[in-house]
Short mmCIF file of C-alpha atoms and ligand atoms in Angstrom, two decimals:
data_model
loop_
_atom_site.label_atom_id
_atom_site.label_comp_id
_atom_site.label_asym_id
_atom_site.label_seq_id
_atom_site.Cartn_x
_atom_site.Cartn_y
_atom_site.Cartn_z
CA UNK M 1 2.66 -1.14 36.54
CA UNK M 2 5.92 -1.14 35.12
CA UNK M 3 8.58 1.38 37.23
CA UNK M 4 9.14 3.31 33.28
CA UNK M 5 5.02 3.72 33.25
CA UNK M 6 5.83 4.43 37.31
CA UNK M 7 7.79 7.20 36.03
CA UNK M 8 5.36 8.24 33.80
CA UNK M 9 7.49 7.72 30.98
CA UNK M 10 5.17 6.29 27.53
CA UNK M 11 6.22 3.56 24.85
CA UNK M 12 6.36 7.25 22.99
CA UNK M 13 9.05 8.55 24.81
CA UNK M 14 11.45 5.23 23.93
CA UNK M 15 10.93 6.11 20.36
CA UNK M 16 14.48 7.02 18.74
CA UNK M 17 13.35 9.87 15.81
CA UNK M 18 16.85 10.66 14.78
CA UNK M 19 16.92 6.64 14.09
CA UNK M 20 13.43 6.26 12.41
CA UNK M 21 14.49 9.26 9.87
CA UNK M 22 18.20 7.43 9.35
CA UNK M 23 16.30 4.59 8.90
CA UNK M 24 13.75 5.96 6.40
CA UNK M 25 16.88 8.15 4.02
CA UNK M 26 18.75 4.95 4.11
CA UNK M 27 16.28 2.51 3.03
CA UNK M 28 15.24 5.35 -0.50
CA UNK M 29 18.79 4.80 -1.07
CA UNK M 30 17.56 0.62 -2.73
CA UNK M 31 16.20 2.15 -6.12
CA UNK M 32 17.01 5.62 -5.46
CA UNK M 33 15.77 7.82 -8.86
CA UNK M 34 18.11 10.60 -9.60
CA UNK M 35 15.28 13.32 -9.34
CA UNK M 36 15.71 12.30 -5.57
CA UNK M 37 12.47 9.35 -5.45
CA UNK M 38 12.54 6.04 -5.07
CA UNK M 39 12.08 3.02 -8.22
CA UNK M 40 11.91 -0.41 -6.09
CA UNK M 41 9.16 -2.57 -7.53
CA UNK M 42 8.24 -5.48 -5.58
CA UNK M 43 9.63 -8.74 -5.54
CA UNK M 44 12.70 -7.10 -7.44
CA UNK M 45 16.85 -6.80 -6.71
CA UNK M 46 16.19 -3.29 -4.72
CA UNK M 47 13.60 -4.87 -2.61
CA UNK M 48 14.98 -7.78 -1.78
CA UNK M 49 17.84 -5.51 -0.66
CA UNK M 50 16.31 -3.45 1.30
CA UNK M 51 14.93 -6.44 3.10
CA UNK M 52 17.86 -7.24 4.17
CA UNK M 53 18.53 -4.31 5.95
CA UNK M 54 15.74 -4.39 7.12
CA UNK M 55 16.06 -7.98 8.85
CA UNK M 56 19.08 -6.57 9.99
CA UNK M 57 18.14 -3.50 12.18
CA UNK M 58 15.52 -6.22 13.34
CA UNK M 59 17.56 -8.55 14.23
CA UNK M 60 19.93 -6.23 15.95
CA UNK M 61 17.16 -5.13 18.23
CA UNK M 62 16.30 -8.45 19.75
CA UNK M 63 13.08 -9.60 17.19
CA UNK M 64 13.00 -12.88 15.70
CA UNK M 65 12.68 -12.46 11.68
CA UNK M 66 9.67 -14.23 9.40
CA UNK M 67 8.38 -14.65 5.94
CA UNK M 68 5.46 -16.55 4.43
CA UNK M 69 4.51 -18.10 1.10
CA UNK M 70 4.01 -14.68 -0.86
CA UNK M 71 7.36 -12.76 0.77
CA UNK M 72 5.18 -11.30 3.93
CA UNK M 73 8.53 -10.10 5.70
CA UNK M 74 7.51 -10.25 10.34
CA UNK M 75 9.40 -8.81 12.75
CA UNK M 76 8.11 -10.58 16.48
CA UNK M 77 8.28 -8.13 19.62
CA UNK M 78 7.23 -11.55 22.08
CA UNK M 79 4.60 -10.34 24.73
CA UNK M 80 4.29 -11.69 27.95
CA UNK M 81 2.12 -14.08 26.50
CA UNK M 82 3.15 -15.91 23.64
CA UNK M 83 0.10 -17.59 22.31
CA UNK M 84 -2.26 -14.58 22.27
CA UNK M 85 -2.80 -13.08 18.80
CA UNK M 86 -0.43 -10.76 18.45
CA UNK M 87 -0.75 -6.79 17.53
CA UNK M 88 0.04 -5.75 14.23
CA UNK M 89 1.33 -2.76 12.29
CA UNK M 90 3.52 -1.98 8.51
CA UNK M 91 2.86 -1.44 5.08
CA UNK M 92 4.33 -1.58 2.11
CA UNK M 93 8.12 -0.58 0.90
CA UNK M 94 7.54 -1.98 -3.24
CA UNK M 95 6.92 2.07 -4.64
CA UNK M 96 5.68 2.96 -8.10
CA UNK M 97 8.83 4.09 -10.45
CA UNK M 98 8.45 7.18 -10.08
CA UNK M 99 7.79 6.54 -6.36
CA UNK M 100 8.81 8.85 -3.60
CA UNK M 101 10.78 7.51 0.00
CA UNK M 102 7.48 7.96 2.12
CA UNK M 103 4.67 5.80 1.16
CA UNK M 104 4.32 2.57 2.52
CA UNK M 105 7.94 2.60 3.77
CA UNK M 106 6.54 5.46 6.41
CA UNK M 107 4.53 2.54 7.55
CA UNK M 108 6.79 -0.42 7.92
CA UNK M 109 9.80 2.01 9.29
CA UNK M 110 7.12 3.70 12.25
CA UNK M 111 6.11 -0.63 13.18
CA UNK M 112 9.92 -1.26 12.85
CA UNK M 113 11.03 1.34 15.13
CA UNK M 114 8.07 1.54 18.01
CA UNK M 115 9.01 -2.86 18.67
CA UNK M 116 12.64 -2.03 18.66
CA UNK M 117 11.77 0.63 20.72
CA UNK M 118 9.39 -1.54 22.92
CA UNK M 119 11.65 -4.15 23.54
CA UNK M 120 13.62 -1.44 25.38
CA UNK M 121 10.39 -0.94 27.95
CA UNK M 122 10.67 -2.24 31.64
CA UNK M 123 8.08 -4.83 30.93
CA UNK M 124 6.63 -7.17 27.63
CA UNK M 125 3.42 -6.33 26.84
CA UNK M 126 0.89 -8.58 27.45
CA UNK M 127 0.47 -9.67 23.97
CA UNK M 128 3.65 -9.80 20.68
CA UNK M 129 3.72 -7.01 18.74
CA UNK M 130 4.60 -7.17 15.08
CA UNK M 131 6.12 -5.31 12.14
CA UNK M 132 5.38 -6.15 8.75
CA UNK M 133 6.58 -5.32 4.92
CA UNK M 134 3.16 -6.64 3.02
CA UNK M 135 4.05 -7.51 -0.40
CA UNK M 136 3.05 -6.06 -3.61
CA UNK M 137 0.93 -3.59 -2.12
CA UNK M 138 1.80 -0.95 -4.81
CA UNK M 139 0.44 -3.36 -8.28
CA UNK M 140 2.48 -1.52 -10.50
CA UNK M 141 5.07 -4.39 -11.59
CA UNK M 142 2.06 -7.28 -10.47
CA UNK M 143 -1.35 -6.20 -11.21
CA UNK M 144 -2.86 -5.82 -9.12
CA UNK M 145 -0.93 -5.09 -6.66
CA UNK M 146 -1.97 -5.67 -2.25
CA UNK M 147 -1.02 -9.44 -2.74
CA UNK M 148 0.54 -9.74 0.76
CA UNK M 149 -1.95 -8.71 2.68
CA UNK M 150 -4.46 -10.65 0.17
CA UNK M 151 -2.68 -13.69 0.75
CA UNK M 152 -2.43 -13.45 4.54
CA UNK M 153 -6.22 -12.46 5.18
CA UNK M 154 -7.71 -15.03 2.25
CA UNK M 155 -8.77 -12.54 -0.07
CA UNK M 156 -7.30 -14.42 -3.14
CA UNK M 157 -5.81 -17.36 -3.58
CA UNK M 158 -2.15 -17.14 -3.16
CA UNK M 159 -2.12 -20.03 -6.68
CA UNK M 160 -3.70 -17.25 -8.84
CA UNK M 161 -0.99 -14.35 -7.95
CA UNK M 162 2.00 -17.09 -8.62
CA UNK M 163 0.72 -16.70 -11.79
CA UNK M 164 0.61 -13.16 -12.94
CA UNK M 165 3.52 -11.99 -14.71
CA UNK M 166 4.85 -8.79 -15.05
CA UNK M 167 5.42 -6.68 -18.91
CA UNK M 168 8.66 -9.05 -19.31
CA UNK M 169 6.74 -11.95 -18.48
CA UNK M 170 8.53 -12.52 -15.11
CA UNK M 171 6.11 -14.49 -12.70
CA UNK M 172 5.18 -13.39 -9.48
CA UNK M 173 6.25 -17.33 -8.54
CA UNK M 174 9.91 -16.90 -10.31
CA UNK M 175 10.65 -13.44 -8.98
CA UNK M 176 9.65 -14.69 -5.53
CA UNK M 177 11.43 -17.73 -5.59
CA UNK M 178 14.86 -14.90 -5.82
CA UNK M 179 13.45 -13.24 -3.14
CA UNK M 180 12.70 -15.87 -0.43
CA UNK M 181 15.97 -18.07 -1.86
CA UNK M 182 17.86 -14.67 -0.70
CA UNK M 183 16.62 -15.54 3.10
CA UNK M 184 17.65 -18.45 3.58
CA UNK M 185 18.53 -17.55 7.58
CA UNK M 186 15.15 -16.33 8.06
CA UNK M 187 12.31 -18.16 9.62
CA UNK M 188 9.57 -19.35 6.86
CA UNK M 189 5.83 -19.32 8.23
CA UNK M 190 2.87 -20.99 7.10
CA UNK M 191 -0.11 -17.62 5.10
CA UNK M 192 -2.32 -16.35 7.62
CA UNK M 193 -2.64 -16.39 11.51
CA UNK M 194 -5.14 -14.84 13.62
CA UNK M 195 -4.98 -10.98 14.98
CA UNK M 196 -5.15 -9.08 18.08
CA UNK M 197 -5.40 -5.66 16.20
CA UNK M 198 -4.32 -4.24 13.03
CA UNK M 199 -2.81 -0.51 12.82
CA UNK M 200 -1.29 1.08 9.65
CA UNK M 201 0.17 4.30 9.95
CA UNK M 202 1.18 5.97 6.26
CA UNK M 203 1.37 9.24 4.51
CA UNK M 204 -1.92 11.11 3.69
CA UNK M 205 -1.00 11.52 0.36
CA UNK M 206 -3.73 14.04 -0.36
CA UNK M 207 -3.46 18.19 1.46
CA UNK M 208 -6.23 17.72 4.03
CA UNK M 209 -3.84 17.67 7.13
CA UNK M 210 -1.12 20.24 6.14
CA UNK M 211 -4.19 22.78 5.04
CA UNK M 212 -5.68 22.26 8.21
CA UNK M 213 -2.68 22.07 10.75
CA UNK M 214 -2.92 18.97 12.05
CA UNK M 215 -0.26 16.74 12.77
CA UNK M 216 -1.74 13.01 12.78
CA UNK M 217 -4.98 12.25 10.43
CA UNK M 218 -7.12 9.40 12.36
CA UNK M 219 -8.34 7.53 8.96
CA UNK M 220 -12.73 6.73 9.04
CA UNK M 221 -12.40 4.42 6.19
CA UNK M 222 -11.28 3.97 3.06
CA UNK M 223 -12.97 4.98 -0.29
CA UNK M 224 -13.99 1.92 -2.99
CA UNK M 225 -12.31 1.41 -6.25
CA UNK M 226 -12.68 -1.05 -9.22
CA UNK M 227 -10.11 -2.04 -11.69
CA UNK M 228 -10.37 -3.39 -15.30
CA UNK M 229 -8.64 -4.06 -17.69
CA UNK M 230 -9.33 -3.19 -21.64
CA UNK M 231 -8.12 -5.12 -24.40
CA UNK M 232 -8.69 -3.89 -28.02
CA UNK M 233 -7.09 -5.76 -31.00
CA UNK M 234 -6.82 -4.49 -34.36
CA UNK M 235 -4.68 -5.40 -37.03
CA UNK M 236 -1.47 -4.94 -38.17
CA UNK M 237 -1.64 -2.63 -41.40
CA UNK M 238 0.37 -0.34 -43.25
CA UNK M 239 -0.01 3.54 -42.50
CA UNK M 240 0.82 4.89 -45.95
CA UNK M 241 -1.59 2.85 -48.06
CA UNK M 242 -4.77 0.99 -46.00
CA UNK M 243 -7.62 2.84 -47.18
CA UNK M 244 -9.10 4.14 -44.15
CA UNK M 245 -11.91 1.95 -44.92
CA UNK M 246 -9.60 -1.18 -44.61
CA UNK M 247 -8.43 -0.19 -41.12
CA UNK M 248 -8.66 -1.87 -37.48
CA UNK M 249 -6.75 0.54 -36.35
CA UNK M 250 -6.79 -0.92 -32.50
CA UNK M 251 -5.53 3.09 -31.12
CA UNK M 252 -7.95 4.44 -32.41
CA UNK M 253 -10.68 2.63 -30.88
CA UNK M 254 -9.13 2.58 -27.41
CA UNK M 255 -8.38 6.60 -27.41
CA UNK M 256 -12.49 7.37 -28.79
CA UNK M 257 -13.52 4.48 -25.91
CA UNK M 258 -11.11 5.96 -23.58
CA UNK M 259 -13.51 9.54 -24.82
CA UNK M 260 -16.19 8.28 -24.05
CA UNK M 261 -15.30 6.99 -20.84
CA UNK M 262 -13.95 9.68 -19.37
CA UNK M 263 -17.91 11.19 -20.46
CA UNK M 264 -19.89 9.13 -18.43
CA UNK M 265 -17.77 9.37 -15.51
CA UNK M 266 -18.02 13.17 -15.45
CA UNK M 267 -20.60 12.63 -12.31
CA UNK M 268 -20.19 13.19 -10.00
CA UNK M 269 -17.45 14.92 -9.79
CA UNK M 270 -15.47 13.04 -7.26
CA UNK M 271 -15.14 10.03 -9.23
CA UNK M 272 -11.81 9.10 -9.73
CA UNK M 273 -11.23 7.96 -12.79
CA UNK M 274 -7.53 6.74 -14.25
CA UNK M 275 -6.33 5.73 -17.21
CA UNK M 276 -2.54 5.12 -16.05
CA UNK M 277 -1.41 2.10 -18.27
CA UNK M 278 -1.26 2.24 -22.00
CA UNK M 279 0.49 -0.01 -24.36
CA UNK M 280 0.54 -0.20 -28.19
CA UNK M 281 2.05 -3.50 -30.33
CA UNK M 282 3.37 -3.63 -32.78
CA UNK M 283 4.75 0.48 -30.88
CA UNK M 284 5.75 1.45 -34.46
CA UNK M 285 5.66 4.57 -36.24
CA UNK M 286 4.45 3.22 -39.70
CA UNK M 287 2.42 0.08 -38.94
CA UNK M 288 -1.90 0.68 -38.10
CA UNK M 289 -1.24 -0.28 -34.00
CA UNK M 290 -2.41 -4.21 -33.78
CA UNK M 291 -3.24 -3.89 -30.37
CA UNK M 292 -4.17 -1.41 -27.85
CA UNK M 293 -4.54 -2.22 -24.34
CA UNK M 294 -5.40 0.03 -21.27
CA UNK M 295 -6.20 0.01 -17.43
CA UNK M 296 -8.77 1.82 -15.25
CA UNK M 297 -8.15 2.82 -11.79
CA UNK M 298 -12.16 4.01 -10.90
CA UNK M 299 -12.51 5.20 -7.24
CA UNK M 300 -15.25 6.44 -5.32
CA UNK M 301 -16.32 6.40 -1.73
CA UNK M 302 -20.02 5.57 -2.16
CA UNK M 303 -20.49 2.54 -2.84
CA UNK M 304 -23.64 2.99 -5.17
CA UNK M 305 -21.58 5.08 -7.09
CA UNK M 306 -18.85 2.72 -7.81
CA UNK M 307 -21.61 0.39 -8.45
CA UNK M 308 -23.24 2.21 -10.98
CA UNK M 309 -20.41 3.35 -13.10
CA UNK M 310 -18.25 0.25 -13.22
CA UNK M 311 -21.01 -2.21 -14.49
CA UNK M 312 -21.60 0.33 -17.20
CA UNK M 313 -17.85 1.10 -18.22
CA UNK M 314 -17.78 -3.14 -20.11
CA UNK M 315 -20.48 -2.04 -22.26
CA UNK M 316 -19.05 2.06 -22.90
CA UNK M 317 -16.25 -0.08 -23.97
CA UNK M 318 -17.88 -2.60 -26.33
CA UNK M 319 -20.23 0.20 -27.79
CA UNK M 320 -17.15 2.22 -29.24
CA UNK M 321 -14.81 -0.48 -29.96
CA UNK M 322 -15.44 0.16 -33.95
CA UNK M 323 -13.86 -2.56 -36.59
CA UNK M 324 -12.22 -3.71 -33.43
CA UNK M 325 -12.51 -7.09 -30.94
CA UNK M 326 -12.45 -5.62 -27.84
CA UNK M 327 -12.16 -7.17 -24.57
CA UNK M 328 -13.12 -5.96 -20.76
CA UNK M 329 -11.94 -7.78 -17.32
CA UNK M 330 -12.41 -6.31 -14.55
CA UNK M 331 -9.02 -7.00 -11.97
CA UNK M 332 -10.08 -6.39 -8.51
CA UNK M 333 -13.29 -4.54 -7.14
CA UNK M 334 -13.21 -2.87 -3.51
CA UNK M 335 -15.67 -1.51 -1.88
CA UNK M 336 -15.48 1.59 0.41
CA UNK M 337 -15.17 0.04 3.85
CA UNK M 338 -15.38 2.26 7.39
CA UNK M 339 -13.05 0.98 10.16
CA UNK M 340 -13.78 0.34 13.70
CA UNK M 341 -14.69 3.34 16.20
CA UNK M 342 -12.61 1.43 19.48
CA UNK M 343 -9.65 1.91 17.17
CA UNK M 344 -10.18 6.01 15.96
CA UNK M 345 -11.12 6.25 20.07
CA UNK M 346 -7.81 4.65 20.64
CA UNK M 347 -5.75 6.76 18.39
CA UNK M 348 -7.37 9.63 19.02
CA UNK M 349 -7.22 9.48 22.48
CA UNK M 350 -3.29 8.64 22.09
CA UNK M 351 -2.45 11.67 19.89
CA UNK M 352 -4.26 13.90 22.45
CA UNK M 353 -2.32 12.58 24.96
CA UNK M 354 0.65 13.12 23.17
CA UNK M 355 -1.15 17.21 22.62
CA UNK M 356 -1.49 16.64 18.60
CA UNK M 357 -3.64 18.13 16.51
CA UNK M 358 -5.72 15.58 14.76
CA UNK M 359 -8.53 15.12 12.60
CA UNK M 360 -10.68 12.15 10.86
CA UNK M 361 -9.86 11.36 7.51
CA UNK M 362 -11.73 9.32 4.18
CA UNK M 363 -8.57 7.54 2.88
CA UNK M 364 -8.67 8.58 -0.86
CA UNK M 365 -6.00 6.07 -1.20
CA UNK M 366 -6.42 1.92 -0.81
CA UNK M 367 -3.84 0.49 1.45
CA UNK M 368 -3.39 -3.35 2.88
CA UNK M 369 -5.32 -2.34 6.29
CA UNK M 370 -8.86 -2.70 3.85
CA UNK M 371 -7.38 -6.50 3.30
CA UNK M 372 -6.80 -6.45 7.15
CA UNK M 373 -9.88 -5.36 8.19
CA UNK M 374 -11.43 -7.75 6.82
CA UNK M 375 -9.18 -10.77 9.59
CA UNK M 376 -9.40 -8.05 12.73
CA UNK M 377 -9.95 -4.65 14.64
CA UNK M 378 -8.13 -2.61 11.91
CA UNK M 379 -7.16 1.12 11.38
CA UNK M 380 -4.83 3.59 9.94
CA UNK M 381 -3.14 6.45 11.59
CA UNK M 382 -2.31 9.29 8.59
CA UNK M 383 1.02 12.27 9.21
CA UNK M 384 0.53 15.24 6.32
CA UNK M 385 2.85 15.50 3.26
CA UNK M 386 3.61 18.26 1.62
CA UNK M 387 1.45 20.20 -0.84
CA UNK M 388 -0.24 16.78 -0.97
CA UNK M 389 2.01 14.98 -2.98
CA UNK M 390 2.23 11.04 -4.09
CA UNK M 391 3.22 8.76 -6.48
CA UNK M 392 5.51 11.33 -6.99
CA UNK M 393 9.45 11.11 -6.54
CA UNK M 394 9.42 14.65 -5.01
CA UNK M 395 7.28 12.96 -2.10
CA UNK M 396 8.42 15.10 1.11
CA UNK M 397 7.16 14.77 4.65
CA UNK M 398 9.06 16.22 7.29
CA UNK M 399 11.34 14.32 10.08
CA UNK M 400 9.53 16.54 13.32
CA UNK M 401 5.83 15.04 10.79
CA UNK M 402 7.39 11.63 10.75
CA UNK M 403 8.22 11.39 14.24
CA UNK M 404 4.39 12.36 15.80
CA UNK M 405 3.45 9.59 13.55
CA UNK M 406 5.31 6.99 14.84
CA UNK M 407 4.79 8.48 18.73
CA UNK M 408 1.34 7.93 18.05
CA UNK M 409 1.87 4.60 17.00
CA UNK M 410 4.06 3.72 19.18
CA UNK M 411 1.36 4.17 21.92
CA UNK M 412 -1.66 3.07 20.02
CA UNK M 413 0.20 -0.02 19.61
CA UNK M 414 1.52 -0.59 23.47
CA UNK M 415 -2.32 -0.39 24.63
CA UNK M 416 -3.42 -2.51 22.01
CA UNK M 417 -1.39 -5.27 22.84
CA UNK M 418 -1.85 -4.74 26.49
CA UNK M 419 -5.68 -5.78 26.19
CA UNK M 420 -7.15 -8.99 27.19
C1 GLV X 501 -1.90 2.87 -3.81
O1 GLV X 501 -0.92 2.87 -4.08
C2 GLV X 501 -3.50 3.64 -4.24
O2 GLV X 501 -2.78 3.12 -5.76
O3 GLV X 501 -3.84 3.89 -3.61
MN1 MN X 502 1.45 3.34 0.43
MN1 MN X 503 1.15 4.10 -3.53
#
């Protein structure tokens, strides 16, 4: 036992909560919106600038910095046994276009704060501890998301990801080349390595912890999701002269489909169905639309329900296409999952020791921990956020809530890093 531990000082006592808060606010400047939110899309110039600041903070604390072929960024505190599989903790710093200051960023900065603080401990942990910022979790610019964690764990091939294009035709390959070219001083490592355990801290993005007056959520699992893209092809025509019977109006067909899909997924009540992206071609007021393109995000905690409803989506779209041709592509299918009890117990025990009220909670949102759970023991720590608001510029979490979550994380990482 170290002198620090003998004096009863825990790793969580080393966390500098003011520094962590300052860093959260500093990072929010990259892509800041006038409404107080963040628009920092994956692999954007704003993200490149934010990554540089992260790397500078890590180097100041004496950590080694690495990136990999998909752009994941790692900050390593070397353990007493450098050959032992490290403990990993992090999240993402890309945001939705109308994102907030905390989604993802809290988990990256809490992990970075933990490794910076633990670097000051009187002794090294047995295993190395690494903080990580995964590439493109949100999937807002390049869809589907979770690219960094999926490439790392081998869930999806890198080549396919590199070919994905944003709405302007820029590929992941080309945007990523800019990111990596901006980091000539960062050592590149190959994709993936053995990990002892992964812990991700995140805001809840829902109202439960706040309502229940709990500081910490010990996440039991993540609800499943399926994503589709639907392309409806009609024919461009004059909006005034083309008789109804001759029209192939892609938007009217798409709207009919969405209405039918909304009926299809009405039961059970907790099915989440979202059409968040809708594009029209040629997008001109006096032209019958030639093409409509929309996304479907379907989520439910029960894999049977997710399977049944998701499987019915293509037929429902085709049945409502009218004179148009319809293409339905499923781009992601992530079943519901549960995190292992051992890690959940480690997290709840740390919360108990810090006398923080906690409860188990199921994650309705997706996270990189989903992919990591296929790779190593994984778990998540939630903190409350105001009114459960997220994917919104007004997303907010109080400094003391950030402090609670990061202190639990530090104790958990230390305990896992000392494990055999
Ligand atoms: C992640 O941002 C999600 O959409 O669940
Ligand atoms: Mn997130
Ligand atoms: Mn998000």
